[in-house]
Amino acid sequence: MAPWLRSCLRCYRSGVRLLLRPDAACRRGCSSVQGEVRVRFAPSPTGFLHLGGLRTALYNYIFAKRYGGAFILRLEDTDQSRLVPGAAESIEDMLEWAGVPPDESPRRGGPAGPYLQSQRLDLYSQTAQQLVETGHAYYCFCSPQRLELLKKEALRSGQTPRYDNRCRHLRADQVQGKLAQGVAHVIRFRLEAGVEPFEDLVFGWNRHEVAEVEGDPVVIKADGFPTYHLANIVDDHHMKISHVLRGSEWLISTSKHLLMYRALGWTPPTFGHLPLLTNKDGSKLSKRQGDIFIQSFQRDGILPEALLDITTNCGSGFTTNRIGRTIDELISEFNPSKITTHSALLELEKLPEFNRIHLEKRIEKEEHCKLLIQHLREKIQQVYTAELQHEEVLQEDYIKRVLHLRKGHISSLKELVGPGYAFLWVRPSFSSQQVAVLTTEAQLIASLVLKLIEAYGEELTVDRLSKDLKIMAKQTKATKYSDVMKLLRLTLSVLVVLTFSLIKVFSFRRVKEIHHLDT
């Protein structure tokens, strides 16, 4: 372990907050990290980015930015049979949309590329040959049928399936003979006893004697593509990855990877395994849950900062735990010593509240509000294409006024183009039959209300209007106060749109206040 990291760990464990009250050794260590930290997010494009993946990417991004390092996106596309068309591009699209863009990636390029594993096959092949030549790996000629029989026999006897390492005992002449005959083969890494313990940044000291419970793992498949175990250590080494922050499900494999590092004579990165992000009931997030994909949140009008906020709020690793944090605040408050081993329980039912708070913040910031206005205008035109009758409802000032009046009340822009707010953009229609159901005195009531509003002028207040409307209702012969208010709510939806040209004394705020009077 690097001296600066040991110093930082001592600083963490003593309860000192990094960069707030660090000791001298920690301060020296952390300052030496500038430009040296390189972390990576390495998903497989066998599916689209979901919340669990975004959370892993986010922690890597925050770690890199906290220590002035680089965040790298590497796509592990070696399982060609399971690749999903468009997934690779979508993963990078969603990271950029979420506000955690990589510094190096297949799209952006960089000094350690290529960043697609399928374009690095020669490097894996060379490394595998090096392992074979040094006796740390060997050719395996066992057929798929034999391996399937081994698996069935193990399951029948109640044991965990594992390869029996048969081909590691082949003589050199046997190996050469099979290779000359063109017999299909893989390359397996030779697991050895004597695994050294390692200190994980989250789970502390760990050691797994993998040779006792596993057969020798395949590192190069029959099709020439590497497995995860070889490809990820080769890439981490050549891309100069300093820290590997990944899900805790990989913790048990780390000893295996460290054996490969030792066999190749390479210095391993520092490992930190993040606790799982789970559903509220403790079950693991699954790609079969269609609502956890980032694209679905984007489509539903969820803001990226709300997603980042809720995935960190339910977990650990930060000095505070409050709703409404921005990415800059998450970076400044990040403290690796506060990452716990407990799973993070995701409560998606709270997401609308997170989104409401972040939407309110956007509305209050002029530059962000302009983007919201443009986005809302596009949505209005899409939803009400043929129904728009007044250009005024598309003007910036009007939309801005709507946003500021409803901030804190709506959770997404989608609500504003829903049926409940349609009256803001189009003139609602209603029939005389609807009015007749309420009262036969519609003309009288309309006349009385208009006279009342004209009498108020600029002095119109909710409390006073509520009182006088009740007095006014007594002037009708056969209509109750509650029906008077129902009629007003029905007609005011039309008046909101007509106010631009017909009722100059009405401000939008007055219409809103009348519309929400208690019945």
Coordinates of C-alpha atoms in Angstrom, one line a residue:
M1 CA 0.0 0.0 0.0
A2 CA 1.3 3.5 -0.9
P3 CA 2.7 5.5 2.1
W4 CA 0.3 8.4 1.5
L5 CA -2.7 6.0 1.6
R6 CA -1.6 4.4 4.9
S7 CA -1.3 7.9 6.3
C8 CA -4.7 8.8 5.2
L9 CA -6.2 5.7 6.6
R10 CA -4.6 6.4 10.0
C11 CA -6.1 9.9 9.7
Y12 CA -9.5 8.5 8.9
R13 CA -9.6 6.0 11.7
S14 CA -8.5 8.6 14.3
G15 CA -11.8 10.4 13.4
V16 CA -10.1 13.3 11.7
R17 CA -12.0 14.7 8.7
L18 CA -9.8 14.7 5.6
L19 CA -8.8 18.1 4.4
L20 CA -10.7 19.7 7.3
R21 CA -8.3 18.8 10.2
P22 CA -5.8 16.4 8.7
D23 CA -2.5 15.6 10.4
A24 CA 0.8 16.5 8.8
A25 CA 1.4 13.0 7.3
C26 CA -2.1 12.9 5.8
R27 CA -1.7 16.4 4.4
R28 CA 1.5 15.5 2.8
G29 CA 0.0 12.3 1.4
C30 CA -3.1 13.9 0.1
S31 CA -1.3 16.7 -1.6
S32 CA 0.9 14.2 -3.4
V33 CA -2.2 12.5 -4.9
Q34 CA -2.8 15.4 -7.3
G35 CA -2.6 14.1 -10.8
E36 CA -2.0 10.6 -9.7
V37 CA -5.4 9.2 -8.8
R38 CA -6.9 7.3 -11.7
V39 CA -10.2 5.4 -11.2
R40 CA -12.4 3.6 -13.7
F41 CA -16.0 2.6 -14.2
A42 CA -16.0 -0.6 -16.3
P43 CA -19.5 -1.8 -17.2
S44 CA -20.4 -4.4 -19.7
P45 CA -22.6 -3.2 -22.6
T46 CA -24.8 -6.3 -22.2
G47 CA -27.5 -4.0 -20.9
F48 CA -28.3 -0.3 -20.3
L49 CA -27.1 1.8 -17.4
H50 CA -29.2 1.4 -14.2
L51 CA -29.1 2.9 -10.8
G52 CA -26.7 0.5 -9.3
G53 CA -24.2 1.2 -12.1
L54 CA -24.7 4.9 -11.9
R55 CA -24.0 4.8 -8.2
T56 CA -20.7 2.9 -8.8
A57 CA -19.7 5.4 -11.5
L58 CA -20.7 8.3 -9.2
Y59 CA -18.4 7.2 -6.3
N60 CA -15.5 6.8 -8.7
Y61 CA -16.2 10.2 -10.2
I62 CA -16.4 11.8 -6.8
F63 CA -13.2 10.1 -5.6
A64 CA -11.4 11.3 -8.7
K65 CA -12.5 14.9 -8.4
R66 CA -11.9 14.9 -4.6
Y67 CA -8.3 14.1 -5.2
G68 CA -7.7 15.9 -8.5
G69 CA -7.5 12.7 -10.5
A70 CA -9.0 11.2 -13.7
F71 CA -12.3 9.3 -14.1
I72 CA -12.1 6.7 -16.9
L73 CA -14.9 4.8 -18.7
R74 CA -13.9 1.4 -20.0
L75 CA -16.4 -0.9 -21.7
E76 CA -15.8 -4.6 -21.1
D77 CA -17.4 -6.0 -24.2
T78 CA -15.6 -9.3 -24.4
D79 CA -18.8 -11.3 -24.0
Q80 CA -19.8 -10.8 -27.6
S81 CA -22.8 -13.2 -27.5
R82 CA -24.6 -11.0 -24.9
L83 CA -24.0 -7.5 -26.3
V84 CA -27.1 -5.3 -26.6
P85 CA -27.1 -3.1 -29.6
G86 CA -26.9 0.6 -28.7
A87 CA -26.0 -0.1 -25.0
A88 CA -22.3 1.0 -25.3
E89 CA -23.3 4.4 -26.7
S90 CA -26.2 4.7 -24.2
I91 CA -24.0 4.1 -21.2
E92 CA -21.8 7.1 -22.1
D93 CA -24.8 9.2 -23.0
M94 CA -26.4 8.6 -19.6
L95 CA -23.2 9.3 -17.7
E96 CA -22.9 12.7 -19.5
W97 CA -26.6 13.4 -18.9
A98 CA -26.2 12.5 -15.2
G99 CA -23.4 15.0 -14.8
V100 CA -20.6 12.5 -14.2
P101 CA -18.8 12.6 -17.6
P102 CA -15.6 10.5 -18.0
D103 CA -12.3 12.2 -18.6
E104 CA -11.2 9.3 -20.9
S105 CA -13.6 7.0 -22.7
P106 CA -14.4 5.3 -26.1
R107 CA -16.0 8.6 -27.2
R108 CA -13.5 11.1 -25.8
G109 CA -10.4 9.0 -26.3
G110 CA -7.3 9.4 -24.1
P111 CA -3.7 8.4 -23.6
A112 CA -4.5 4.9 -22.3
G113 CA -6.9 3.8 -25.1
P114 CA -8.5 2.1 -26.8
Y115 CA -11.2 1.9 -24.1
L116 CA -13.2 -1.0 -25.7
Q117 CA -11.8 -4.4 -24.6
S118 CA -12.7 -5.9 -27.9
Q119 CA -10.0 -3.6 -29.4
R120 CA -7.3 -4.8 -27.0
L121 CA -7.3 -8.5 -27.7
D122 CA -3.6 -8.6 -28.7
L123 CA -2.6 -7.3 -25.3
Y124 CA -4.6 -10.0 -23.5
S125 CA -3.2 -12.7 -25.7
Q126 CA 0.4 -11.5 -25.1
T127 CA -0.2 -11.4 -21.3
A128 CA -1.8 -14.9 -21.3
Q129 CA 1.2 -16.3 -23.3
Q130 CA 3.5 -14.7 -20.7
L131 CA 1.7 -16.5 -18.0
V132 CA 1.9 -19.8 -19.9
E133 CA 5.7 -19.4 -20.5
T134 CA 6.3 -18.7 -16.8
G135 CA 4.3 -21.7 -15.7
H136 CA 1.5 -19.6 -14.2
A137 CA -1.1 -20.7 -16.8
Y138 CA -1.7 -23.7 -19.0
Y139 CA -3.7 -24.9 -22.0
C140 CA -6.9 -26.8 -21.2
F141 CA -8.4 -29.1 -23.8
C142 CA -11.4 -30.3 -21.8
S143 CA -14.5 -30.4 -23.9
P144 CA -17.7 -28.6 -23.0
Q145 CA -19.3 -32.0 -22.6
R146 CA -16.8 -33.1 -20.0
L147 CA -17.1 -29.8 -18.1
E148 CA -20.9 -30.2 -18.1
L149 CA -20.6 -33.7 -16.6
L150 CA -18.3 -32.4 -13.9
K151 CA -20.9 -29.8 -13.0
K152 CA -23.8 -32.3 -12.9
E153 CA -21.8 -34.8 -10.8
A154 CA -20.9 -32.0 -8.3
L155 CA -24.5 -30.9 -8.0
R156 CA -25.7 -34.5 -7.6
S157 CA -23.4 -34.9 -4.7
G158 CA -24.3 -31.6 -3.1
Q159 CA -21.0 -29.9 -3.8
T160 CA -20.1 -26.6 -5.5
P161 CA -19.2 -27.2 -9.2
R162 CA -15.5 -26.6 -9.9
Y163 CA -13.0 -27.6 -12.5
D164 CA -10.8 -30.5 -11.4
N165 CA -7.6 -29.0 -12.9
R166 CA -7.0 -32.1 -15.0
C167 CA -5.1 -30.4 -17.8
R168 CA -2.6 -28.7 -15.6
H169 CA -0.9 -32.1 -15.3
L170 CA -0.4 -32.7 -19.1
R171 CA 3.2 -33.2 -20.2
A172 CA 4.7 -30.6 -22.6
D173 CA 4.7 -33.1 -25.5
Q174 CA 1.0 -33.8 -25.0
V175 CA 0.2 -30.2 -25.1
Q176 CA 2.2 -29.6 -28.2
G177 CA 0.6 -32.6 -29.9
K178 CA -2.9 -31.3 -29.2
L179 CA -2.0 -27.8 -30.3
A180 CA -0.6 -29.2 -33.6
Q181 CA -3.8 -31.1 -34.2
G182 CA -5.8 -27.9 -33.7
V183 CA -7.8 -29.2 -30.7
A184 CA -10.0 -26.5 -29.3
H185 CA -8.6 -25.1 -26.1
V186 CA -8.8 -22.4 -23.5
I187 CA -6.0 -21.0 -21.2
R188 CA -6.4 -21.4 -17.5
F189 CA -4.6 -19.6 -14.7
R190 CA -2.9 -21.8 -12.1
L191 CA -4.3 -21.0 -8.7
E192 CA -1.8 -21.5 -5.9
A193 CA -2.1 -21.6 -2.1
G194 CA -0.6 -18.8 0.0
V195 CA -2.8 -15.9 -0.8
E196 CA -1.5 -12.7 0.9
P197 CA -4.1 -10.6 2.8
F198 CA -5.0 -7.2 1.5
E199 CA -6.5 -4.2 3.1
D200 CA -9.8 -3.0 1.5
L201 CA -10.6 0.6 1.9
V202 CA -14.1 -0.3 3.1
F203 CA -14.1 -3.9 4.4
G204 CA -10.6 -3.8 6.0
W205 CA -8.3 -6.8 6.0
N206 CA -9.4 -9.7 3.7
R207 CA -8.0 -13.0 2.5
H208 CA -9.7 -15.7 0.5
E209 CA -7.9 -19.0 -0.2
V210 CA -9.4 -19.4 -3.6
A211 CA -7.3 -22.5 -4.5
E212 CA -9.1 -24.4 -1.8
V213 CA -12.6 -23.7 -3.1
E214 CA -12.2 -23.1 -6.9
G215 CA -10.8 -24.8 -9.9
D216 CA -8.3 -23.0 -12.0
P217 CA -10.2 -20.2 -13.8
V218 CA -10.2 -19.6 -17.6
V219 CA -8.4 -16.5 -18.6
I220 CA -8.6 -16.9 -22.4
K221 CA -11.7 -18.5 -23.9
A222 CA -11.8 -20.8 -26.9
D223 CA -12.9 -17.9 -29.1
G224 CA -9.7 -16.0 -28.2
F225 CA -11.5 -13.4 -26.0
P226 CA -10.4 -12.9 -22.4
T227 CA -12.5 -13.5 -19.3
Y228 CA -13.2 -10.7 -16.9
H229 CA -10.5 -11.9 -14.5
L230 CA -7.6 -11.4 -16.9
A231 CA -8.9 -8.5 -18.9
N232 CA -9.6 -6.3 -16.0
I233 CA -6.2 -6.6 -14.3
V234 CA -4.4 -6.2 -17.7
D235 CA -6.4 -3.0 -18.4
D236 CA -6.1 -1.7 -14.9
H237 CA -2.3 -2.1 -15.1
H238 CA -1.8 -0.6 -18.5
M239 CA -4.2 2.2 -17.8
K240 CA -2.4 3.0 -14.6
I241 CA -5.5 2.7 -12.4
S242 CA -4.6 3.7 -8.9
H243 CA -7.8 2.7 -7.1
V244 CA -10.4 0.1 -8.0
L245 CA -13.8 1.1 -6.5
R246 CA -16.4 -1.6 -7.4
G247 CA -19.3 -3.5 -6.0
S248 CA -18.8 -5.7 -2.9
E249 CA -19.8 -8.8 -5.0
W250 CA -16.3 -8.7 -6.4
L251 CA -14.6 -8.7 -3.0
I252 CA -14.2 -12.5 -2.9
S253 CA -12.5 -12.4 -6.4
T254 CA -9.9 -9.9 -5.3
S255 CA -7.5 -12.5 -3.9
K256 CA -7.6 -14.3 -7.2
H257 CA -6.8 -11.1 -9.0
L258 CA -3.9 -10.4 -6.6
L259 CA -2.4 -13.8 -7.4
M260 CA -2.4 -12.8 -11.1
Y261 CA -0.8 -9.5 -10.3
R262 CA 1.9 -11.4 -8.4
A263 CA 2.4 -13.9 -11.2
L264 CA 2.9 -11.0 -13.7
G265 CA 5.2 -9.0 -11.4
W266 CA 2.8 -6.0 -11.3
T267 CA 1.9 -3.7 -8.4
P268 CA -1.8 -4.0 -7.8
P269 CA -4.0 -0.9 -7.3
T270 CA -5.7 -0.2 -4.0
F271 CA -9.1 -1.8 -3.7
G272 CA -12.3 -0.5 -2.2
H273 CA -15.5 -2.5 -2.4
L274 CA -18.7 -0.5 -2.2
P275 CA -21.8 -1.9 -0.3
L276 CA -24.6 -3.0 -2.5
L277 CA -27.5 -0.7 -3.5
T278 CA -30.6 -2.7 -2.7
N279 CA -34.4 -2.3 -2.8
K280 CA -36.2 -1.1 0.3
D281 CA -36.9 -4.7 1.3
G282 CA -33.2 -5.6 1.1
S283 CA -33.4 -7.5 -2.3
K284 CA -30.8 -6.8 -4.9
L285 CA -31.5 -4.4 -7.7
S286 CA -32.1 -6.3 -10.9
K287 CA -32.0 -5.3 -14.5
R288 CA -35.4 -7.0 -14.8
Q289 CA -36.8 -4.1 -12.9
G290 CA -37.6 -1.8 -15.8
D291 CA -38.0 1.3 -13.6
I292 CA -34.3 1.4 -12.5
F293 CA -32.8 2.2 -15.8
I294 CA -31.5 5.7 -16.1
Q295 CA -33.2 6.2 -19.5
S296 CA -36.6 5.6 -17.8
F297 CA -35.9 8.3 -15.2
Q298 CA -34.8 10.7 -17.9
R299 CA -37.9 10.0 -19.8
D300 CA -40.1 10.6 -16.7
G301 CA -38.7 14.1 -16.1
I302 CA -36.4 13.2 -13.2
L303 CA -33.5 15.6 -12.9
P304 CA -30.0 14.0 -12.9
E305 CA -29.0 15.8 -9.7
A306 CA -32.0 14.3 -7.9
L307 CA -30.8 10.8 -8.9
L308 CA -27.3 11.5 -7.7
D309 CA -28.7 12.9 -4.5
I310 CA -31.0 10.0 -3.6
T311 CA -28.3 7.3 -4.4
T312 CA -25.8 9.0 -2.1
N313 CA -28.4 10.0 0.5
C314 CA -29.4 6.3 1.1
G315 CA -25.8 5.2 1.4
S316 CA -22.7 6.4 3.2
G317 CA -19.4 8.1 2.6
F318 CA -20.3 11.7 3.3
T319 CA -20.0 14.1 6.2
T320 CA -23.7 15.1 6.0
N321 CA -26.9 13.3 5.0
R322 CA -29.4 15.9 3.7
I323 CA -31.6 16.3 0.7
G324 CA -30.7 18.8 -1.9
R325 CA -26.9 18.3 -2.3
T326 CA -25.3 19.3 -5.7
I327 CA -22.5 17.3 -7.3
D328 CA -20.0 20.0 -6.0
E329 CA -21.3 19.6 -2.5
L330 CA -21.1 15.8 -2.8
I331 CA -17.4 16.1 -3.8
S332 CA -16.5 18.5 -1.0
E333 CA -18.3 16.4 1.6
F334 CA -17.0 13.0 0.4
N335 CA -15.1 11.1 3.1
P336 CA -14.0 7.5 2.3
S337 CA -13.7 6.6 5.9
K338 CA -17.5 7.1 6.3
I339 CA -18.3 4.4 3.7
T340 CA -19.8 1.5 5.7
T341 CA -20.2 -2.1 4.9
H342 CA -24.0 -2.0 5.2
S343 CA -26.1 -2.2 2.1
A344 CA -27.7 1.0 1.0
L345 CA -31.5 0.8 1.0
L346 CA -33.0 2.7 -1.9
E347 CA -36.4 4.2 -1.3
L348 CA -37.6 5.2 -4.7
E349 CA -40.9 6.4 -3.4
K350 CA -39.0 9.4 -2.0
L351 CA -37.6 10.4 -5.5
P352 CA -40.4 12.9 -6.3
E353 CA -39.5 14.8 -3.2
F354 CA -35.9 14.9 -4.1
N355 CA -36.8 16.0 -7.6
R356 CA -39.2 18.7 -6.3
I357 CA -36.3 20.2 -4.2
H358 CA -33.8 20.2 -7.1
L359 CA -36.4 21.5 -9.6
E360 CA -37.1 24.4 -7.3
K361 CA -33.3 25.2 -7.1
R362 CA -33.1 25.2 -10.9
I363 CA -36.1 27.5 -11.2
E364 CA -34.4 30.0 -8.9
K365 CA -31.2 30.1 -10.9
E366 CA -31.6 32.4 -13.9
E367 CA -29.3 30.4 -16.3
H368 CA -31.0 27.1 -15.4
C369 CA -34.5 28.6 -15.5
K370 CA -33.9 29.6 -19.1
L371 CA -33.2 26.0 -20.0
L372 CA -36.3 24.9 -18.2
I373 CA -38.4 27.5 -20.1
Q374 CA -37.1 26.2 -23.4
H375 CA -37.7 22.6 -22.4
L376 CA -41.2 23.3 -21.1
R377 CA -42.0 25.3 -24.3
E378 CA -41.0 22.3 -26.4
K379 CA -43.2 20.0 -24.3
I380 CA -46.2 22.4 -24.6
Q381 CA -45.8 22.4 -28.3
Q382 CA -45.6 18.6 -28.4
V383 CA -48.6 17.9 -26.2
Y384 CA -50.9 20.7 -27.4
T385 CA -49.8 21.0 -31.1
A386 CA -53.2 21.6 -32.6
E387 CA -54.9 23.2 -29.6
L388 CA -52.7 26.2 -29.0
Q389 CA -54.7 29.4 -29.7
H390 CA -52.6 32.1 -28.1
E391 CA -49.0 32.7 -28.8
E392 CA -48.7 34.5 -25.4
V393 CA -48.6 31.1 -23.6
L394 CA -45.3 30.3 -25.4
Q395 CA -43.6 33.6 -24.5
E396 CA -40.7 33.4 -22.1
D397 CA -42.1 35.8 -19.5
Y398 CA -45.4 33.9 -19.2
I399 CA -43.7 30.4 -18.9
K400 CA -41.2 31.9 -16.4
R401 CA -44.1 33.2 -14.3
V402 CA -45.8 29.8 -14.3
L403 CA -42.6 28.1 -13.2
H404 CA -42.1 30.5 -10.3
L405 CA -45.7 30.3 -9.2
R406 CA -45.6 26.5 -9.1
K407 CA -42.1 26.0 -7.8
G408 CA -42.2 23.9 -4.6
H409 CA -45.5 22.4 -5.7
I410 CA -44.5 20.4 -8.7
S411 CA -42.1 17.5 -8.8
S412 CA -41.4 17.6 -12.6
L413 CA -42.1 19.7 -15.7
K414 CA -44.2 16.8 -17.0
E415 CA -46.9 17.8 -14.4
L416 CA -47.3 21.2 -16.0
V417 CA -48.3 19.7 -19.4
G418 CA -50.7 17.2 -17.8
P419 CA -54.5 17.5 -17.7
G420 CA -54.4 19.3 -14.3
Y421 CA -52.6 22.3 -15.8
A422 CA -54.0 22.2 -19.3
F423 CA -55.9 25.4 -18.7
L424 CA -52.5 27.3 -18.6
W425 CA -51.9 26.6 -22.2
V426 CA -55.2 26.0 -24.0
R427 CA -58.7 27.3 -23.7
P428 CA -60.8 24.6 -22.0
S429 CA -64.2 24.0 -23.5
F430 CA -67.3 23.2 -21.6
S431 CA -70.9 22.8 -22.6
S432 CA -74.0 24.7 -21.5
Q433 CA -75.2 21.4 -20.1
Q434 CA -72.3 21.3 -17.7
V435 CA -73.3 24.8 -16.5
A436 CA -77.0 23.9 -16.3
V437 CA -76.2 21.0 -13.9
L438 CA -74.7 23.5 -11.5
T439 CA -77.1 26.4 -11.8
T440 CA -79.7 28.2 -13.9
E441 CA -78.3 31.6 -12.7
A442 CA -75.0 31.5 -14.6
Q443 CA -75.5 34.9 -16.2
L444 CA -76.4 36.6 -13.0
I445 CA -73.4 35.0 -11.1
A446 CA -71.0 36.1 -13.8
S447 CA -72.3 39.6 -13.7
L448 CA -72.0 39.8 -9.9
V449 CA -68.4 38.4 -9.9
L450 CA -67.2 40.8 -12.6
K451 CA -68.7 43.8 -10.7
L452 CA -67.1 42.6 -7.5
I453 CA -63.6 42.3 -9.1
E454 CA -63.9 45.8 -10.8
A455 CA -64.8 47.3 -7.5
Y456 CA -61.6 46.0 -5.9
G457 CA -59.2 47.3 -8.4
E458 CA -55.7 46.8 -7.1
E459 CA -56.9 46.0 -3.5
L460 CA -57.9 42.4 -4.3
T461 CA -56.9 40.0 -1.5
V462 CA -57.8 36.3 -0.9
D463 CA -59.3 36.8 2.6
R464 CA -61.5 39.8 1.6
L465 CA -62.6 38.2 -1.7
S466 CA -63.6 34.9 0.1
K467 CA -65.8 36.8 2.5
D468 CA -67.4 39.0 -0.2
L469 CA -68.1 36.0 -2.4
K470 CA -70.1 34.4 0.3
I471 CA -72.1 37.6 0.7
M472 CA -72.6 37.8 -3.1
A473 CA -73.8 34.2 -3.2
K474 CA -76.7 35.2 -1.0
Q475 CA -78.0 37.5 -3.8
T476 CA -78.8 34.4 -5.9
K477 CA -82.2 32.8 -5.6
A478 CA -81.5 29.1 -6.1
T479 CA -77.7 28.6 -6.1
K480 CA -75.7 27.5 -3.0
Y481 CA -72.3 29.0 -2.3
S482 CA -70.6 25.7 -3.0
D483 CA -72.2 25.6 -6.5
V484 CA -71.2 29.2 -7.1
M485 CA -67.6 28.3 -6.4
K486 CA -67.8 25.2 -8.7
L487 CA -69.1 27.5 -11.5
L488 CA -66.2 29.9 -10.9
R489 CA -63.6 27.2 -11.1
L490 CA -65.1 25.9 -14.3
T491 CA -65.1 29.4 -16.0
L492 CA -61.9 30.7 -14.5
S493 CA -59.9 28.1 -16.6
V494 CA -61.2 29.9 -19.7
L495 CA -60.6 33.3 -18.1
V496 CA -56.9 32.5 -17.5
V497 CA -56.4 32.2 -21.2
L498 CA -58.6 35.2 -22.1
T499 CA -57.0 37.5 -19.5
F500 CA -54.3 38.7 -22.0
S501 CA -56.9 40.5 -24.1
L502 CA -60.2 40.8 -22.2
I503 CA -59.6 41.5 -18.5
K504 CA -56.6 43.8 -18.1
V505 CA -57.3 44.3 -14.3
F506 CA -56.7 40.5 -13.8
S507 CA -53.1 39.6 -13.0
F508 CA -52.1 35.9 -13.3
R509 CA -51.6 35.8 -9.5
R510 CA -55.2 37.0 -8.9
V511 CA -56.6 34.3 -11.1
K512 CA -54.5 31.7 -9.3
E513 CA -55.7 33.0 -5.9
I514 CA -59.4 32.9 -6.9
H515 CA -58.9 29.5 -8.5
H516 CA -57.7 28.0 -5.2
L517 CA -60.2 29.5 -2.8
D518 CA -61.7 26.9 -0.4
T519 CA -65.2 25.8 -1.1

